[in-house]
């Protein structure tokens, strides 16, 4: 099922002899991902401005965030949450993706360095996500003239665990009465227990393994009884109606693909407009590999087009 480029990449990963992620401490896993996570990212596009901000949260912590603004007047702001199983990753590991979205979609992208597990287990990350959206909503009118924004539209987005946070944030926005232009979800985790057919089919050999998923979630939400909370599993929310229009991009050979399809179906049944793309022959994490994987570039273009439509 794999494309030739993905098959070759998996073979090279195996040949490198790096210990599996789930055998590392969380701190060692983060350090490795910070070094290796950007190796296959494409060249950095030219941007007008990069800013570093601090956003307060409800616990008195100040989250670091990076804001990328394109060289032309931006049509809105995408609040982006990086992936990494709630345990690894940062705005730096997803800088290339965020920069591509900023330039191709002609929008500002605000990427949040939310707190990670195991030091900060559930619901710390989702609290940070909600607080970042609250902050953006409260400060948009002061940010807009400084950044040259030509609309007051917001979108939320993320990949993997960040997609979970984005989906939960869209529900939070609806509960607060805040309209969103779009929720942009790359292979989001949406289910409570990783028991779908795709979790079984792609449990080993497709980059993100069952052992890795267990490792991440044992750090983030070790009490399995809490995993039915919709803030961890947005698929289980009582009501999916009146949510923002949604774009979902999935990897065909990914344990999470069935969850993504199920979430798109749940939103459609609730009357939400959904565009869903499945990229054939690729695996979890592919959107950060645009130097080597053409499907990543296609996903960037498709997601950016969805943002352009939403902000228009």
Short mmCIF file of C-alpha atoms in Angstrom, two decimals:
data_model
loop_
_atom_site.label_atom_id
_atom_site.label_comp_id
_atom_site.label_asym_id
_atom_site.label_seq_id
_atom_site.Cartn_x
_atom_site.Cartn_y
_atom_site.Cartn_z
CA UNK A 1 0.00 0.00 0.00
CA UNK A 2 2.92 2.37 0.62
CA UNK A 3 4.29 4.77 -1.96
CA UNK A 4 7.86 4.06 -3.01
CA UNK A 5 9.09 7.20 -1.22
CA UNK A 6 7.41 6.21 2.04
CA UNK A 7 8.65 2.61 1.82
CA UNK A 8 12.20 3.85 1.25
CA UNK A 9 11.90 6.29 4.15
CA UNK A 10 10.72 3.55 6.53
CA UNK A 11 13.60 1.34 5.43
CA UNK A 12 16.11 4.11 6.09
CA UNK A 13 14.61 4.79 9.51
CA UNK A 14 15.07 1.10 10.36
CA UNK A 15 18.66 1.15 9.08
CA UNK A 16 19.50 4.18 11.23
CA UNK A 17 19.13 2.04 14.34
CA UNK A 18 17.47 4.74 16.44
CA UNK A 19 15.82 3.24 19.54
CA UNK A 20 12.02 3.18 19.24
CA UNK A 21 10.32 6.26 20.62
CA UNK A 22 8.47 4.28 23.28
CA UNK A 23 11.76 3.07 24.81
CA UNK A 24 12.97 6.61 25.55
CA UNK A 25 12.22 8.89 28.45
CA UNK A 26 9.87 11.72 27.56
CA UNK A 27 12.76 14.17 27.81
CA UNK A 28 14.98 12.11 25.50
CA UNK A 29 12.11 11.65 23.05
CA UNK A 30 11.57 15.41 22.92
CA UNK A 31 15.26 16.09 22.33
CA UNK A 32 15.39 13.55 19.52
CA UNK A 33 12.25 14.90 17.87
CA UNK A 34 13.50 18.48 18.05
CA UNK A 35 16.60 17.41 16.10
CA UNK A 36 15.04 14.93 13.69
CA UNK A 37 11.55 16.35 13.24
CA UNK A 38 12.55 19.00 10.71
CA UNK A 39 15.04 17.03 8.59
CA UNK A 40 12.53 16.34 5.82
CA UNK A 41 10.82 19.72 5.90
CA UNK A 42 11.00 21.74 2.69
CA UNK A 43 12.75 25.08 2.22
CA UNK A 44 11.51 27.97 4.32
CA UNK A 45 9.33 30.39 2.38
CA UNK A 46 9.93 34.11 2.62
CA UNK A 47 7.79 35.76 5.28
CA UNK A 48 7.32 39.34 6.25
CA UNK A 49 7.59 38.82 9.96
CA UNK A 50 8.07 36.26 12.72
CA UNK A 51 7.05 37.24 16.23
CA UNK A 52 7.43 35.48 19.56
CA UNK A 53 4.59 36.02 22.00
CA UNK A 54 3.57 34.94 25.48
CA UNK A 55 -0.01 33.95 26.24
CA UNK A 56 -1.23 33.59 29.84
CA UNK A 57 -3.29 30.59 30.88
CA UNK A 58 -5.67 29.93 33.75
CA UNK A 59 -2.93 28.42 35.95
CA UNK A 60 -0.71 31.49 35.87
CA UNK A 61 1.65 29.91 33.33
CA UNK A 62 2.74 31.91 30.28
CA UNK A 63 2.75 29.89 27.08
CA UNK A 64 5.28 30.71 24.41
CA UNK A 65 3.83 31.09 20.92
CA UNK A 66 5.22 31.87 17.49
CA UNK A 67 3.33 34.04 15.04
CA UNK A 68 4.11 33.96 11.32
CA UNK A 69 2.71 36.73 9.13
CA UNK A 70 2.88 36.54 5.32
CA UNK A 71 4.32 39.30 3.15
CA UNK A 72 0.90 40.40 1.93
CA UNK A 73 -2.16 41.46 3.90
CA UNK A 74 -3.36 38.43 5.83
CA UNK A 75 -7.03 37.48 5.63
CA UNK A 76 -7.29 35.88 9.08
CA UNK A 77 -5.49 33.97 11.83
CA UNK A 78 -5.03 30.22 12.08
CA UNK A 79 -4.42 29.10 15.67
CA UNK A 80 -2.30 25.97 15.26
CA UNK A 81 -1.54 23.14 17.71
CA UNK A 82 1.40 20.89 16.88
CA UNK A 83 1.31 17.10 17.05
CA UNK A 84 3.43 14.80 19.18
CA UNK A 85 1.16 12.66 21.31
CA UNK A 86 0.79 15.44 23.91
CA UNK A 87 4.34 14.51 24.96
CA UNK A 88 6.78 15.77 22.31
CA UNK A 89 6.89 18.51 19.67
CA UNK A 90 6.85 22.30 19.67
CA UNK A 91 6.23 25.24 17.34
CA UNK A 92 9.82 24.71 16.12
CA UNK A 93 9.17 21.12 14.98
CA UNK A 94 6.17 22.31 12.95
CA UNK A 95 7.56 25.65 11.80
CA UNK A 96 7.91 24.57 8.17
CA UNK A 97 4.31 23.42 7.96
CA UNK A 98 2.99 26.58 9.63
CA UNK A 99 5.07 28.80 7.37
CA UNK A 100 3.80 27.01 4.26
CA UNK A 101 0.20 27.46 5.42
CA UNK A 102 0.81 31.15 6.16
CA UNK A 103 2.21 31.85 2.70
CA UNK A 104 -0.04 29.59 0.64
CA UNK A 105 -3.25 30.48 2.48
CA UNK A 106 -2.35 34.14 2.93
CA UNK A 107 -3.10 34.09 6.64
CA UNK A 108 -1.28 34.66 9.90
CA UNK A 109 -0.47 31.45 11.79
CA UNK A 110 -0.14 31.43 15.57
CA UNK A 111 1.51 28.24 16.86
CA UNK A 112 1.23 27.58 20.59
CA UNK A 113 3.80 25.82 22.79
CA UNK A 114 1.20 24.19 25.04
CA UNK A 115 2.34 22.21 28.11
CA UNK A 116 3.37 18.60 27.61
CA UNK A 117 2.98 15.35 29.54
CA UNK A 118 4.01 13.63 31.72
CA UNK A 119 4.88 16.79 33.63
CA UNK A 120 1.49 18.22 32.72
CA UNK A 121 -1.08 15.46 32.17
CA UNK A 122 -4.65 15.81 30.90
CA UNK A 123 -6.36 18.24 30.87
CA UNK A 124 -3.41 20.69 30.90
CA UNK A 125 -2.92 20.68 27.11
CA UNK A 126 -6.59 21.19 26.37
CA UNK A 127 -6.82 23.95 28.97
CA UNK A 128 -3.89 25.66 27.24
CA UNK A 129 -5.59 25.27 23.87
CA UNK A 130 -8.83 26.81 25.14
CA UNK A 131 -6.93 29.61 26.88
CA UNK A 132 -4.98 30.39 23.70
CA UNK A 133 -8.23 30.66 21.75
CA UNK A 134 -9.74 32.83 24.48
CA UNK A 135 -6.68 35.09 24.34
CA UNK A 136 -6.83 35.38 20.56
CA UNK A 137 -10.51 36.22 20.70
CA UNK A 138 -9.89 38.90 23.33
CA UNK A 139 -6.88 40.46 21.58
CA UNK A 140 -7.79 40.17 17.93
CA UNK A 141 -8.92 43.77 17.62
CA UNK A 142 -5.54 45.01 18.84
CA UNK A 143 -3.58 42.48 16.79
CA UNK A 144 -5.42 43.10 13.54
CA UNK A 145 -4.18 46.65 12.81
CA UNK A 146 -0.64 45.83 13.96
CA UNK A 147 -0.46 42.82 11.65
CA UNK A 148 -2.34 44.29 8.73
CA UNK A 149 -5.15 41.75 8.96
CA UNK A 150 -8.01 42.51 6.63
CA UNK A 151 -10.63 40.43 8.44
CA UNK A 152 -11.55 39.35 11.95
CA UNK A 153 -11.82 35.65 11.09
CA UNK A 154 -10.16 32.89 13.08
CA UNK A 155 -9.55 29.23 12.33
CA UNK A 156 -8.17 26.43 14.49
CA UNK A 157 -5.95 23.64 13.24
CA UNK A 158 -3.55 20.93 14.25
CA UNK A 159 -2.10 17.56 13.42
CA UNK A 160 -2.47 14.31 15.38
CA UNK A 161 -2.70 15.28 19.06
CA UNK A 162 -2.83 18.88 17.89
CA UNK A 163 -5.79 17.92 15.72
CA UNK A 164 -7.50 16.61 18.84
CA UNK A 165 -6.89 19.95 20.54
CA UNK A 166 -8.16 21.84 17.51
CA UNK A 167 -11.34 19.75 17.31
CA UNK A 168 -11.97 20.25 21.03
CA UNK A 169 -11.28 23.97 20.65
CA UNK A 170 -13.90 24.20 17.90
CA UNK A 171 -16.45 22.77 20.32
CA UNK A 172 -15.27 25.23 22.97
CA UNK A 173 -15.67 28.11 20.49
CA UNK A 174 -19.25 27.06 19.74
CA UNK A 175 -20.03 26.90 23.47
CA UNK A 176 -18.67 30.45 23.86
CA UNK A 177 -20.65 31.71 20.89
CA UNK A 178 -17.54 32.52 18.87
CA UNK A 179 -17.79 31.83 15.14
CA UNK A 180 -14.81 30.10 13.54
CA UNK A 181 -14.06 30.16 9.84
CA UNK A 182 -12.68 26.60 9.78
CA UNK A 183 -11.28 23.72 11.77
CA UNK A 184 -8.29 22.25 9.91
CA UNK A 185 -7.50 18.73 11.10
CA UNK A 186 -4.56 16.62 9.93
CA UNK A 187 -5.06 12.98 11.02
CA UNK A 188 -6.67 13.92 14.35
CA UNK A 189 -7.12 11.54 17.26
CA UNK A 190 -10.83 11.57 18.05
CA UNK A 191 -11.68 8.24 19.74
CA UNK A 192 -11.49 7.19 23.38
CA UNK A 193 -9.85 3.80 23.00
CA UNK A 194 -7.60 2.89 20.12
CA UNK A 195 -9.62 -0.11 19.01
CA UNK A 196 -10.54 0.55 15.38
CA UNK A 197 -9.65 -1.67 12.44
CA UNK A 198 -6.92 0.72 11.33
CA UNK A 199 -5.31 0.63 14.77
CA UNK A 200 -5.06 -3.13 14.37
CA UNK A 201 -4.03 -3.11 10.71
CA UNK A 202 -1.27 -0.51 11.07
CA UNK A 203 -0.12 -1.41 14.58
CA UNK A 204 3.47 -2.08 13.52
CA UNK A 205 5.75 -1.03 10.70
CA UNK A 206 4.07 2.24 9.68
CA UNK A 207 6.11 4.77 11.72
CA UNK A 208 3.50 5.39 14.45
CA UNK A 209 3.14 2.06 16.23
CA UNK A 210 0.69 0.79 18.81
CA UNK A 211 3.51 0.84 21.37
CA UNK A 212 4.18 4.51 20.58
CA UNK A 213 0.51 5.42 21.01
CA UNK A 214 0.33 3.56 24.32
CA UNK A 215 3.50 5.34 25.41
CA UNK A 216 2.14 8.80 24.61
CA UNK A 217 -1.24 8.24 26.21
CA UNK A 218 0.23 6.59 29.31
CA UNK A 219 2.01 9.89 29.87
CA UNK A 220 -0.90 12.17 29.01
CA UNK A 221 -3.98 10.38 30.32
CA UNK A 222 -2.96 7.28 32.28
CA UNK A 223 -6.40 6.85 33.87
CA UNK A 224 -8.25 5.06 31.07
CA UNK A 225 -11.61 5.89 32.63
CA UNK A 226 -10.96 9.55 31.78
CA UNK A 227 -10.53 8.80 28.08
CA UNK A 228 -14.25 9.11 27.38
CA UNK A 229 -14.01 12.85 28.16
CA UNK A 230 -14.82 14.63 24.87
CA UNK A 231 -11.87 16.95 25.37
CA UNK A 232 -9.67 13.88 24.78
CA UNK A 233 -12.06 12.10 22.41
CA UNK A 234 -14.07 14.74 20.46
CA UNK A 235 -15.97 11.97 18.68
CA UNK A 236 -17.78 11.34 21.98
CA UNK A 237 -19.07 14.90 22.39
CA UNK A 238 -22.83 14.96 22.98
CA UNK A 239 -23.45 17.44 20.18
CA UNK A 240 -21.51 18.11 16.97
CA UNK A 241 -24.03 20.51 15.46
CA UNK A 242 -23.25 24.14 14.61
CA UNK A 243 -19.51 23.52 14.58
CA UNK A 244 -17.20 25.30 12.17
CA UNK A 245 -16.81 24.07 8.62
CA UNK A 246 -14.16 21.36 8.65
CA UNK A 247 -11.29 20.21 6.45
CA UNK A 248 -9.76 16.83 7.36
CA UNK A 249 -6.60 15.42 5.79
CA UNK A 250 -5.80 11.77 6.55
CA UNK A 251 -2.98 9.34 5.80
CA UNK A 252 -4.19 6.07 4.29
CA UNK A 253 -1.69 3.87 6.20
CA UNK A 254 -2.18 5.38 9.64
CA UNK A 255 -3.63 3.85 12.82
CA UNK A 256 -5.72 7.04 13.19
CA UNK A 257 -7.34 6.98 9.74
CA UNK A 258 -10.57 5.31 10.90
CA UNK A 259 -10.99 7.86 13.69
CA UNK A 260 -10.63 10.68 11.20
CA UNK A 261 -13.24 9.18 8.88
CA UNK A 262 -15.60 8.57 11.81
CA UNK A 263 -15.24 12.17 12.95
CA UNK A 264 -15.99 13.49 9.50
CA UNK A 265 -19.09 11.27 9.38
CA UNK A 266 -20.26 12.48 12.81
CA UNK A 267 -19.91 16.11 11.77
CA UNK A 268 -21.77 15.56 8.51
CA UNK A 269 -24.60 13.81 10.33
CA UNK A 270 -24.85 16.88 12.57
CA UNK A 271 -25.11 19.17 9.55
CA UNK A 272 -21.52 20.44 9.48
CA UNK A 273 -19.91 20.98 6.08
CA UNK A 274 -16.89 18.65 5.81
CA UNK A 275 -14.18 18.24 3.18
CA UNK A 276 -12.18 15.06 3.76
CA UNK A 277 -9.08 13.98 1.84
CA UNK A 278 -7.27 10.64 2.22
CA UNK A 279 -3.72 10.70 0.88
CA UNK A 280 -2.90 7.31 -0.55
CA UNK A 281 0.13 5.28 0.47
CA UNK A 282 1.41 7.61 3.19
CA UNK A 283 1.77 7.29 6.94
CA UNK A 284 1.22 9.32 10.09
CA UNK A 285 3.46 12.39 10.19
CA UNK A 286 3.83 12.77 6.42
CA UNK A 287 2.77 16.43 6.29
CA UNK A 288 6.11 17.46 7.82
CA UNK A 289 8.12 15.64 5.12
CA UNK A 290 7.54 17.86 2.11
CA UNK A 291 11.21 17.78 1.10
CA UNK A 292 10.83 14.11 0.18
CA UNK A 293 7.13 13.24 0.01
CA UNK A 294 5.04 14.82 -2.79
CA UNK A 295 1.81 13.98 -0.96
CA UNK A 296 2.90 16.37 1.79
CA UNK A 297 3.07 19.23 -0.70
CA UNK A 298 -0.36 18.23 -2.01
CA UNK A 299 -1.75 18.27 1.53
CA UNK A 300 -0.27 21.72 2.13
CA UNK A 301 -1.93 23.00 -1.05
CA UNK A 302 -5.28 21.42 -0.22
CA UNK A 303 -5.30 22.69 3.35
CA UNK A 304 -4.25 26.16 2.24
CA UNK A 305 -7.00 26.24 -0.36
CA UNK A 306 -9.51 25.32 2.35
CA UNK A 307 -8.24 28.17 4.51
CA UNK A 308 -8.43 30.61 1.61
CA UNK A 309 -12.04 29.65 0.95
CA UNK A 310 -12.93 29.92 4.63
CA UNK A 311 -11.26 33.32 5.09
CA UNK A 312 -12.78 34.67 1.88
#
